[in-house]
Amino acid sequence: MSQHTNAPKPPTVQAFRQAKAKGQKLSVVTCYDAWSAKTLNASDVDALLVGDSVAMVLHGHPNTLAATSEMMALHTAAVARGAPHKLLIGDMPFLSFRKGLGPAMESAELLMRAGAHALKLEGVDGHEDVVDALVKSGIPVMGHVGLTPQSLHGLGGFRVQGKDDAAAAEILRQAKRLEELGCFSIVLECVPTALGERLTSALSIPTIGIGAGPHCDGQVLVLHDLLGVDSSFRPRFVRRFADFEGGLREAVATYSRAVRDGSFPNAEESYA
Ligand code: KIV
């Protein structure tokens, strides 16, 4: 059988660069499961990120440090099955790329074989060799600077980064280095708007912001945050585009009532 079929192909990382050149904003959302992937597959979002935030959002951990390569591979495979037409970016979890090149490549292999088309890594210092090896192996790499949640304890919590000149210059240096190493784009997390704008014009690769203001080349949000699944979680940078928590509560209450009053299931919902 030919390797080249007429089946629809997922968008490529090249499309990310082209979008920046044309001034077209990129929309990225997180996705962790086949159910939501199926719906997102038919949407016009540019890429799905199987973020290590899955450890918090789906597994209930207080931070992303609990994510493992196996956890990420399991969710990546589920998303790949549900969204075959989307560019799928897998997140390399805590320490998976900090134990030397061999273990890092094994973790990368697990995610790529699970169906990722590209990988995201937080930071750059101390693992430039991993970024370089991935890029030279033909694996597109997305960088991530600013607030890097895997360094939460070192950073003193989830807080805005790059507020003073020295910190901003340091983030700019890291982003430039990631660009030099061949990253196809960079997530900027929780930095002031002015720094988001500065980085976006300083880099030739697209910046994807989360809490980095409106001047980034694209935005990424956690799907569950934009759906409004948890009204108690309200960081400044999240806009709730729906009220899923309210909808879920109402649907389950209506179901429960229907079961109790005997109106569910009715004749059409039962087998003769
Ligand atoms: O894990 C994640 O969801 C992320 C995004 C917030 C960028 O890294």
PDB file of C-alpha atoms and ligand atoms in Angstrom:
ATOM      1  CA  MET A   1       0.000   0.000   0.000  1.00  0.00           C
ATOM      2  CA  SER A   2       1.261   3.474  -0.839  1.00  0.00           C
ATOM      3  CA  GLN A   3       2.358   5.637   2.071  1.00  0.00           C
ATOM      4  CA  HIS A   4       0.639   8.543   0.344  1.00  0.00           C
ATOM      5  CA  THR A   5      -3.141   8.311   0.637  1.00  0.00           C
ATOM      6  CA  ASN A   6      -5.893  10.820   0.022  1.00  0.00           C
ATOM      7  CA  ALA A   7      -6.947  10.749   3.695  1.00  0.00           C
ATOM      8  CA  PRO A   8      -7.183  14.247   5.263  1.00  0.00           C
ATOM      9  CA  LYS A   9      -3.881  15.184   6.852  1.00  0.00           C
ATOM     10  CA  PRO A  10      -3.403  16.990  10.173  1.00  0.00           C
ATOM     11  CA  PRO A  11      -2.148  20.575   9.896  1.00  0.00           C
ATOM     12  CA  THR A  12       1.615  20.788  10.041  1.00  0.00           C
ATOM     13  CA  VAL A  13       3.980  22.807  12.178  1.00  0.00           C
ATOM     14  CA  GLN A  14       4.906  24.630   8.964  1.00  0.00           C
ATOM     15  CA  ALA A  15       1.376  26.047   9.050  1.00  0.00           C
ATOM     16  CA  PHE A  16       2.290  27.675  12.385  1.00  0.00           C
ATOM     17  CA  ARG A  17       5.146  29.641  10.803  1.00  0.00           C
ATOM     18  CA  GLN A  18       2.979  30.549   7.804  1.00  0.00           C
ATOM     19  CA  ALA A  19       0.257  31.827  10.131  1.00  0.00           C
ATOM     20  CA  LYS A  20       2.736  34.166  11.834  1.00  0.00           C
ATOM     21  CA  ALA A  21       4.010  35.402   8.468  1.00  0.00           C
ATOM     22  CA  LYS A  22       0.435  36.142   7.391  1.00  0.00           C
ATOM     23  CA  GLY A  23      -0.534  37.688  10.722  1.00  0.00           C
ATOM     24  CA  GLN A  24      -3.166  34.989  11.341  1.00  0.00           C
ATOM     25  CA  LYS A  25      -3.743  34.224  15.028  1.00  0.00           C
ATOM     26  CA  LEU A  26      -3.373  30.604  16.134  1.00  0.00           C
ATOM     27  CA  SER A  27      -5.822  28.986  18.525  1.00  0.00           C
ATOM     28  CA  VAL A  28      -4.663  26.048  20.621  1.00  0.00           C
ATOM     29  CA  VAL A  29      -6.545  24.170  23.347  1.00  0.00           C
ATOM     30  CA  THR A  30      -5.614  21.384  25.690  1.00  0.00           C
ATOM     31  CA  CYS A  31      -7.235  18.006  25.158  1.00  0.00           C
ATOM     32  CA  TYR A  32      -6.839  14.879  27.249  1.00  0.00           C
ATOM     33  CA  ASP A  33      -9.437  12.348  26.095  1.00  0.00           C
ATOM     34  CA  ALA A  34     -11.012  10.789  23.019  1.00  0.00           C
ATOM     35  CA  TRP A  35     -14.479  12.148  23.824  1.00  0.00           C
ATOM     36  CA  SER A  36     -13.569  15.836  23.668  1.00  0.00           C
ATOM     37  CA  ALA A  37     -10.977  15.157  20.935  1.00  0.00           C
ATOM     38  CA  LYS A  38     -13.759  13.907  18.677  1.00  0.00           C
ATOM     39  CA  THR A  39     -15.598  17.224  18.960  1.00  0.00           C
ATOM     40  CA  LEU A  40     -12.406  19.287  18.668  1.00  0.00           C
ATOM     41  CA  ASN A  41     -11.435  17.286  15.581  1.00  0.00           C
ATOM     42  CA  ALA A  42     -14.376  18.914  13.787  1.00  0.00           C
ATOM     43  CA  SER A  43     -13.572  22.397  15.131  1.00  0.00           C
ATOM     44  CA  ASP A  44     -11.296  25.015  13.587  1.00  0.00           C
ATOM     45  CA  VAL A  45      -8.708  25.110  16.404  1.00  0.00           C
ATOM     46  CA  ASP A  46      -5.195  24.927  14.992  1.00  0.00           C
ATOM     47  CA  ALA A  47      -3.717  22.392  17.401  1.00  0.00           C
ATOM     48  CA  LEU A  48      -4.440  20.267  20.446  1.00  0.00           C
ATOM     49  CA  LEU A  49      -2.032  20.194  23.377  1.00  0.00           C
ATOM     50  CA  VAL A  50      -2.035  17.124  25.576  1.00  0.00           C
ATOM     51  CA  GLY A  51      -0.738  19.226  28.453  1.00  0.00           C
ATOM     52  CA  ASP A  52       0.677  17.894  31.686  1.00  0.00           C
ATOM     53  CA  SER A  53      -2.104  19.980  33.264  1.00  0.00           C
ATOM     54  CA  VAL A  54      -4.012  16.705  32.799  1.00  0.00           C
ATOM     55  CA  ALA A  55      -2.502  15.677  36.147  1.00  0.00           C
ATOM     56  CA  MET A  56      -4.420  18.536  37.804  1.00  0.00           C
ATOM     57  CA  VAL A  57      -7.558  18.767  35.692  1.00  0.00           C
ATOM     58  CA  LEU A  58      -8.406  15.073  35.271  1.00  0.00           C
ATOM     59  CA  HIS A  59      -6.407  13.375  38.007  1.00  0.00           C
ATOM     60  CA  GLY A  60      -6.975  15.924  40.780  1.00  0.00           C
ATOM     61  CA  HIS A  61      -3.332  16.580  41.685  1.00  0.00           C
ATOM     62  CA  PRO A  62      -2.426  20.004  43.120  1.00  0.00           C
ATOM     63  CA  ASN A  63       0.210  20.628  40.421  1.00  0.00           C
ATOM     64  CA  THR A  64       1.711  19.065  37.291  1.00  0.00           C
ATOM     65  CA  LEU A  65       4.599  17.302  39.039  1.00  0.00           C
ATOM     66  CA  ALA A  66       2.550  14.108  39.270  1.00  0.00           C
ATOM     67  CA  ALA A  67       2.399  13.678  35.491  1.00  0.00           C
ATOM     68  CA  THR A  68       4.533  10.798  34.183  1.00  0.00           C
ATOM     69  CA  SER A  69       5.515   9.751  30.685  1.00  0.00           C
ATOM     70  CA  GLU A  70       3.117   6.803  30.938  1.00  0.00           C
ATOM     71  CA  MET A  71       0.240   9.086  31.982  1.00  0.00           C
ATOM     72  CA  MET A  72       1.020  11.455  29.098  1.00  0.00           C
ATOM     73  CA  ALA A  73       1.271   8.587  26.595  1.00  0.00           C
ATOM     74  CA  LEU A  74      -2.102   7.182  27.670  1.00  0.00           C
ATOM     75  CA  HIS A  75      -3.854  10.533  27.185  1.00  0.00           C
ATOM     76  CA  THR A  76      -1.948  11.269  23.966  1.00  0.00           C
ATOM     77  CA  ALA A  77      -3.106   7.956  22.477  1.00  0.00           C
ATOM     78  CA  ALA A  78      -6.727   8.681  23.441  1.00  0.00           C
ATOM     79  CA  VAL A  79      -6.601  12.144  21.842  1.00  0.00           C
ATOM     80  CA  ALA A  80      -4.909  10.770  18.715  1.00  0.00           C
ATOM     81  CA  ARG A  81      -7.765   8.269  18.289  1.00  0.00           C
ATOM     82  CA  GLY A  82     -10.395  10.964  18.712  1.00  0.00           C
ATOM     83  CA  ALA A  83      -8.805  13.732  16.632  1.00  0.00           C
ATOM     84  CA  PRO A  84      -6.931  12.256  13.669  1.00  0.00           C
ATOM     85  CA  HIS A  85      -7.095  15.534  11.712  1.00  0.00           C
ATOM     86  CA  LYS A  86      -5.522  17.824  14.296  1.00  0.00           C
ATOM     87  CA  LEU A  87      -1.922  18.735  14.984  1.00  0.00           C
ATOM     88  CA  LEU A  88      -1.265  17.031  18.294  1.00  0.00           C
ATOM     89  CA  ILE A  89       1.385  18.359  20.675  1.00  0.00           C
ATOM     90  CA  GLY A  90       2.431  16.145  23.594  1.00  0.00           C
ATOM     91  CA  ASP A  91       3.834  17.666  26.781  1.00  0.00           C
ATOM     92  CA  MET A  92       7.007  16.125  28.182  1.00  0.00           C
ATOM     93  CA  PRO A  93       6.340  15.763  31.922  1.00  0.00           C
ATOM     94  CA  PHE A  94       8.323  16.753  35.003  1.00  0.00           C
ATOM     95  CA  LEU A  95      11.964  15.505  34.948  1.00  0.00           C
ATOM     96  CA  SER A  96      11.388  13.304  31.884  1.00  0.00           C
ATOM     97  CA  PHE A  97      13.877  15.451  29.921  1.00  0.00           C
ATOM     98  CA  ARG A  98      16.268  16.146  32.817  1.00  0.00           C
ATOM     99  CA  LYS A  99      17.741  12.678  33.403  1.00  0.00           C
ATOM    100  CA  GLY A 100      20.093  12.683  30.445  1.00  0.00           C
ATOM    101  CA  LEU A 101      19.625  12.295  26.737  1.00  0.00           C
ATOM    102  CA  GLY A 102      18.845   8.565  26.719  1.00  0.00           C
ATOM    103  CA  PRO A 103      15.879   8.653  29.133  1.00  0.00           C
ATOM    104  CA  ALA A 104      14.630  11.887  27.510  1.00  0.00           C
ATOM    105  CA  MET A 105      14.598  10.255  24.077  1.00  0.00           C
ATOM    106  CA  GLU A 106      12.790   7.231  25.511  1.00  0.00           C
ATOM    107  CA  SER A 107      10.095   9.456  26.979  1.00  0.00           C
ATOM    108  CA  ALA A 108       9.866  11.326  23.661  1.00  0.00           C
ATOM    109  CA  GLU A 109       9.567   8.023  21.813  1.00  0.00           C
ATOM    110  CA  LEU A 110       6.701   6.939  24.069  1.00  0.00           C
ATOM    111  CA  LEU A 111       4.735  10.127  23.307  1.00  0.00           C
ATOM    112  CA  MET A 112       5.472  10.107  19.580  1.00  0.00           C
ATOM    113  CA  ARG A 113       4.524   6.441  19.250  1.00  0.00           C
ATOM    114  CA  ALA A 114       1.315   7.234  21.166  1.00  0.00           C
ATOM    115  CA  GLY A 115       0.384   9.651  18.371  1.00  0.00           C
ATOM    116  CA  ALA A 116       1.946  13.064  19.107  1.00  0.00           C
ATOM    117  CA  HIS A 117       3.182  15.060  16.096  1.00  0.00           C
ATOM    118  CA  ALA A 118       5.262  17.464  18.180  1.00  0.00           C
ATOM    119  CA  LEU A 119       6.508  17.763  21.764  1.00  0.00           C
ATOM    120  CA  LYS A 120       6.542  20.624  24.264  1.00  0.00           C
ATOM    121  CA  LEU A 121       9.225  21.088  26.930  1.00  0.00           C
ATOM    122  CA  GLU A 122       9.459  23.693  29.662  1.00  0.00           C
ATOM    123  CA  GLY A 123      12.597  25.858  29.908  1.00  0.00           C
ATOM    124  CA  VAL A 124      15.916  25.422  28.127  1.00  0.00           C
ATOM    125  CA  ASP A 125      18.914  25.700  30.461  1.00  0.00           C
ATOM    126  CA  GLY A 126      20.339  22.285  31.286  1.00  0.00           C
ATOM    127  CA  HIS A 127      18.501  20.422  28.532  1.00  0.00           C
ATOM    128  CA  GLU A 128      19.571  22.173  25.354  1.00  0.00           C
ATOM    129  CA  ASP A 129      21.009  18.839  24.224  1.00  0.00           C
ATOM    130  CA  VAL A 130      17.536  17.257  24.438  1.00  0.00           C
ATOM    131  CA  VAL A 131      15.886  20.042  22.409  1.00  0.00           C
ATOM    132  CA  ASP A 132      18.694  19.801  19.848  1.00  0.00           C
ATOM    133  CA  ALA A 133      18.469  15.994  19.601  1.00  0.00           C
ATOM    134  CA  LEU A 134      14.683  16.053  19.236  1.00  0.00           C
ATOM    135  CA  VAL A 135      14.809  18.687  16.486  1.00  0.00           C
ATOM    136  CA  LYS A 136      17.593  16.812  14.679  1.00  0.00           C
ATOM    137  CA  SER A 137      15.530  13.609  14.961  1.00  0.00           C
ATOM    138  CA  GLY A 138      12.746  15.316  13.033  1.00  0.00           C
ATOM    139  CA  ILE A 139      10.514  15.905  16.046  1.00  0.00           C
ATOM    140  CA  PRO A 140       9.023  19.414  16.076  1.00  0.00           C
ATOM    141  CA  VAL A 141       9.560  21.039  19.465  1.00  0.00           C
ATOM    142  CA  MET A 142       7.463  23.727  21.135  1.00  0.00           C
ATOM    143  CA  GLY A 143       9.274  25.708  23.836  1.00  0.00           C
ATOM    144  CA  HIS A 144       7.678  27.060  27.005  1.00  0.00           C
ATOM    145  CA  VAL A 145       8.998  30.056  28.970  1.00  0.00           C
ATOM    146  CA  GLY A 146       7.730  32.523  31.555  1.00  0.00           C
ATOM    147  CA  LEU A 147       5.783  30.688  34.222  1.00  0.00           C
ATOM    148  CA  THR A 148       6.917  27.091  33.843  1.00  0.00           C
ATOM    149  CA  PRO A 149       4.644  25.135  36.206  1.00  0.00           C
ATOM    150  CA  GLN A 150       7.063  22.213  36.549  1.00  0.00           C
ATOM    151  CA  SER A 151       9.387  24.684  38.367  1.00  0.00           C
ATOM    152  CA  LEU A 152       6.595  25.864  40.636  1.00  0.00           C
ATOM    153  CA  HIS A 153       8.519  25.293  43.857  1.00  0.00           C
ATOM    154  CA  GLY A 154      11.637  27.048  42.551  1.00  0.00           C
ATOM    155  CA  LEU A 155       9.521  29.978  41.351  1.00  0.00           C
ATOM    156  CA  GLY A 156       7.705  30.276  44.686  1.00  0.00           C
ATOM    157  CA  GLY A 157       4.262  29.441  43.315  1.00  0.00           C
ATOM    158  CA  PHE A 158       2.102  30.137  40.290  1.00  0.00           C
ATOM    159  CA  ARG A 159       3.005  33.812  39.776  1.00  0.00           C
ATOM    160  CA  VAL A 160       3.498  36.248  36.925  1.00  0.00           C
ATOM    161  CA  GLN A 161       7.087  36.124  35.606  1.00  0.00           C
ATOM    162  CA  GLY A 162       9.310  38.718  33.942  1.00  0.00           C
ATOM    163  CA  LYS A 163       8.004  41.729  35.814  1.00  0.00           C
ATOM    164  CA  ASP A 164      11.316  43.577  36.122  1.00  0.00           C
ATOM    165  CA  ASP A 165      13.847  44.360  33.403  1.00  0.00           C
ATOM    166  CA  ALA A 166      16.339  41.664  34.425  1.00  0.00           C
ATOM    167  CA  ALA A 167      13.680  38.941  34.607  1.00  0.00           C
ATOM    168  CA  ALA A 168      12.212  40.054  31.269  1.00  0.00           C
ATOM    169  CA  ALA A 169      15.662  39.991  29.631  1.00  0.00           C
ATOM    170  CA  GLU A 170      16.232  36.493  31.000  1.00  0.00           C
ATOM    171  CA  ILE A 171      12.965  35.219  29.507  1.00  0.00           C
ATOM    172  CA  LEU A 172      13.847  36.857  26.197  1.00  0.00           C
ATOM    173  CA  ARG A 173      17.268  35.140  26.267  1.00  0.00           C
ATOM    174  CA  GLN A 174      15.667  31.731  26.871  1.00  0.00           C
ATOM    175  CA  ALA A 175      13.119  32.242  24.109  1.00  0.00           C
ATOM    176  CA  LYS A 176      15.833  33.311  21.640  1.00  0.00           C
ATOM    177  CA  ARG A 177      17.903  30.256  22.536  1.00  0.00           C
ATOM    178  CA  LEU A 178      14.902  27.967  21.932  1.00  0.00           C
ATOM    179  CA  GLU A 179      14.388  29.617  18.567  1.00  0.00           C
ATOM    180  CA  GLU A 180      18.076  29.077  17.710  1.00  0.00           C
ATOM    181  CA  LEU A 181      17.765  25.426  18.675  1.00  0.00           C
ATOM    182  CA  GLY A 182      14.986  25.039  16.113  1.00  0.00           C
ATOM    183  CA  CYS A 183      11.730  25.173  18.074  1.00  0.00           C
ATOM    184  CA  PHE A 184       8.720  25.744  15.822  1.00  0.00           C
ATOM    185  CA  SER A 185       6.872  27.883  18.385  1.00  0.00           C
ATOM    186  CA  ILE A 186       6.983  28.921  22.046  1.00  0.00           C
ATOM    187  CA  VAL A 187       4.384  29.066  24.788  1.00  0.00           C
ATOM    188  CA  LEU A 188       4.634  32.249  26.883  1.00  0.00           C
ATOM    189  CA  GLU A 189       2.897  31.721  30.184  1.00  0.00           C
ATOM    190  CA  CYS A 190       1.919  34.432  32.651  1.00  0.00           C
ATOM    191  CA  VAL A 191       4.100  37.355  31.633  1.00  0.00           C
ATOM    192  CA  PRO A 192       3.118  41.035  31.414  1.00  0.00           C
ATOM    193  CA  THR A 193       1.458  42.132  28.174  1.00  0.00           C
ATOM    194  CA  ALA A 194       4.429  44.341  27.233  1.00  0.00           C
ATOM    195  CA  LEU A 195       6.815  41.395  27.515  1.00  0.00           C
ATOM    196  CA  GLY A 196       4.463  39.198  25.457  1.00  0.00           C
ATOM    197  CA  GLU A 197       4.521  41.880  22.761  1.00  0.00           C
ATOM    198  CA  ARG A 198       8.312  42.285  22.930  1.00  0.00           C
ATOM    199  CA  LEU A 199       8.933  38.550  22.638  1.00  0.00           C
ATOM    200  CA  THR A 200       6.450  38.223  19.792  1.00  0.00           C
ATOM    201  CA  SER A 201       8.230  40.852  17.719  1.00  0.00           C
ATOM    202  CA  ALA A 202      11.714  39.608  18.675  1.00  0.00           C
ATOM    203  CA  LEU A 203      11.049  36.032  17.532  1.00  0.00           C
ATOM    204  CA  SER A 204      10.449  34.766  14.022  1.00  0.00           C
ATOM    205  CA  ILE A 205       8.585  31.718  15.351  1.00  0.00           C
ATOM    206  CA  PRO A 206       5.024  32.083  16.680  1.00  0.00           C
ATOM    207  CA  THR A 207       4.422  32.834  20.337  1.00  0.00           C
ATOM    208  CA  ILE A 208       1.418  31.112  21.892  1.00  0.00           C
ATOM    209  CA  GLY A 209       0.308  32.987  24.979  1.00  0.00           C
ATOM    210  CA  ILE A 210      -1.508  31.973  28.117  1.00  0.00           C
ATOM    211  CA  GLY A 211      -1.785  34.934  30.422  1.00  0.00           C
ATOM    212  CA  ALA A 212       0.673  36.779  28.153  1.00  0.00           C
ATOM    213  CA  GLY A 213      -1.644  39.406  26.684  1.00  0.00           C
ATOM    214  CA  PRO A 214      -3.233  39.961  23.285  1.00  0.00           C
ATOM    215  CA  HIS A 215      -0.106  40.567  21.177  1.00  0.00           C
ATOM    216  CA  CYS A 216       1.041  36.938  21.017  1.00  0.00           C
ATOM    217  CA  ASP A 217       0.732  35.154  17.680  1.00  0.00           C
ATOM    218  CA  GLY A 218      -1.769  32.753  19.222  1.00  0.00           C
ATOM    219  CA  GLN A 219      -3.413  31.741  22.479  1.00  0.00           C
ATOM    220  CA  VAL A 220      -3.729  28.490  24.378  1.00  0.00           C
ATOM    221  CA  LEU A 221      -6.227  27.726  27.130  1.00  0.00           C
ATOM    222  CA  VAL A 222      -7.033  24.648  29.130  1.00  0.00           C
ATOM    223  CA  LEU A 223     -10.239  23.348  27.531  1.00  0.00           C
ATOM    224  CA  HIS A 224     -11.897  22.799  30.906  1.00  0.00           C
ATOM    225  CA  ASP A 225     -11.164  26.407  31.914  1.00  0.00           C
ATOM    226  CA  LEU A 226     -12.700  27.910  28.782  1.00  0.00           C
ATOM    227  CA  LEU A 227     -15.709  25.606  29.172  1.00  0.00           C
ATOM    228  CA  GLY A 228     -16.194  26.778  32.761  1.00  0.00           C
ATOM    229  CA  VAL A 229     -16.150  23.359  34.413  1.00  0.00           C
ATOM    230  CA  ASP A 230     -14.992  24.715  37.775  1.00  0.00           C
ATOM    231  CA  SER A 231     -16.434  28.032  38.944  1.00  0.00           C
ATOM    232  CA  SER A 232     -14.019  28.118  41.904  1.00  0.00           C
ATOM    233  CA  PHE A 233     -11.005  28.389  39.548  1.00  0.00           C
ATOM    234  CA  ARG A 234     -10.851  31.956  38.228  1.00  0.00           C
ATOM    235  CA  PRO A 235      -7.369  33.114  37.274  1.00  0.00           C
ATOM    236  CA  ARG A 236      -7.273  36.529  35.589  1.00  0.00           C
ATOM    237  CA  PHE A 237      -6.208  35.155  32.193  1.00  0.00           C
ATOM    238  CA  VAL A 238      -9.092  32.688  31.799  1.00  0.00           C
ATOM    239  CA  ARG A 239     -12.275  33.650  30.006  1.00  0.00           C
ATOM    240  CA  ARG A 240     -15.158  31.249  30.545  1.00  0.00           C
ATOM    241  CA  PHE A 241     -16.805  30.790  27.151  1.00  0.00           C
ATOM    242  CA  ALA A 242     -19.480  28.475  28.589  1.00  0.00           C
ATOM    243  CA  ASP A 243     -20.939  27.344  31.910  1.00  0.00           C
ATOM    244  CA  PHE A 244     -20.353  23.608  31.820  1.00  0.00           C
ATOM    245  CA  GLU A 245     -20.453  23.314  35.596  1.00  0.00           C
ATOM    246  CA  GLY A 246     -23.957  24.786  35.688  1.00  0.00           C
ATOM    247  CA  GLY A 247     -25.045  22.689  32.696  1.00  0.00           C
ATOM    248  CA  LEU A 248     -23.712  19.489  34.245  1.00  0.00           C
ATOM    249  CA  ARG A 249     -25.323  20.197  37.598  1.00  0.00           C
ATOM    250  CA  GLU A 250     -28.675  20.932  35.957  1.00  0.00           C
ATOM    251  CA  ALA A 251     -28.566  17.911  33.621  1.00  0.00           C
ATOM    252  CA  VAL A 252     -27.742  15.484  36.431  1.00  0.00           C
ATOM    253  CA  ALA A 253     -30.398  16.987  38.726  1.00  0.00           C
ATOM    254  CA  THR A 254     -33.007  16.671  35.949  1.00  0.00           C
ATOM    255  CA  TYR A 255     -31.946  13.072  35.278  1.00  0.00           C
ATOM    256  CA  SER A 256     -32.081  12.185  38.949  1.00  0.00           C
ATOM    257  CA  ARG A 257     -35.554  13.720  39.296  1.00  0.00           C
ATOM    258  CA  ALA A 258     -36.770  11.816  36.230  1.00  0.00           C
ATOM    259  CA  VAL A 259     -35.474   8.531  37.671  1.00  0.00           C
ATOM    260  CA  ARG A 260     -37.116   9.187  41.035  1.00  0.00           C
ATOM    261  CA  ASP A 261     -40.496  10.269  39.627  1.00  0.00           C
ATOM    262  CA  GLY A 262     -40.522   7.306  37.210  1.00  0.00           C
ATOM    263  CA  SER A 263     -40.611   9.423  34.013  1.00  0.00           C
ATOM    264  CA  PHE A 264     -37.270   7.981  32.862  1.00  0.00           C
ATOM    265  CA  PRO A 265     -37.095   5.664  31.002  1.00  0.00           C
ATOM    266  CA  ASN A 266     -40.337   6.047  29.039  1.00  0.00           C
ATOM    267  CA  ALA A 267     -41.746   3.581  26.493  1.00  0.00           C
ATOM    268  CA  GLU A 268     -39.576   4.926  23.619  1.00  0.00           C
ATOM    269  CA  GLU A 269     -36.518   4.522  25.792  1.00  0.00           C
ATOM    270  CA  SER A 270     -37.376   0.897  26.608  1.00  0.00           C
ATOM    271  CA  TYR A 271     -37.331  -2.318  24.546  1.00  0.00           C
ATOM    272  CA  ALA A 272     -40.686  -3.874  23.671  1.00  0.00           C
TER     273      ALA A 272
HETATM  274  O1  KIV B   1      -0.051  21.671  30.527  1.00  0.00           O
HETATM  275  C1  KIV B   1      -0.630  22.607  29.964  1.00  0.00           C
HETATM  276  O2  KIV B   1      -1.865  22.638  29.868  1.00  0.00           O
HETATM  277  C2  KIV B   1       0.181  23.690  29.431  1.00  0.00           C
HETATM  278  C3  KIV B   1      -0.529  24.884  28.894  1.00  0.00           C
HETATM  279  C4  KIV B   1      -1.161  25.645  29.979  1.00  0.00           C
HETATM  280  C5  KIV B   1       0.351  25.721  28.059  1.00  0.00           C
HETATM  281  O3  KIV B   1       1.362  23.610  29.435  1.00  0.00           O
END
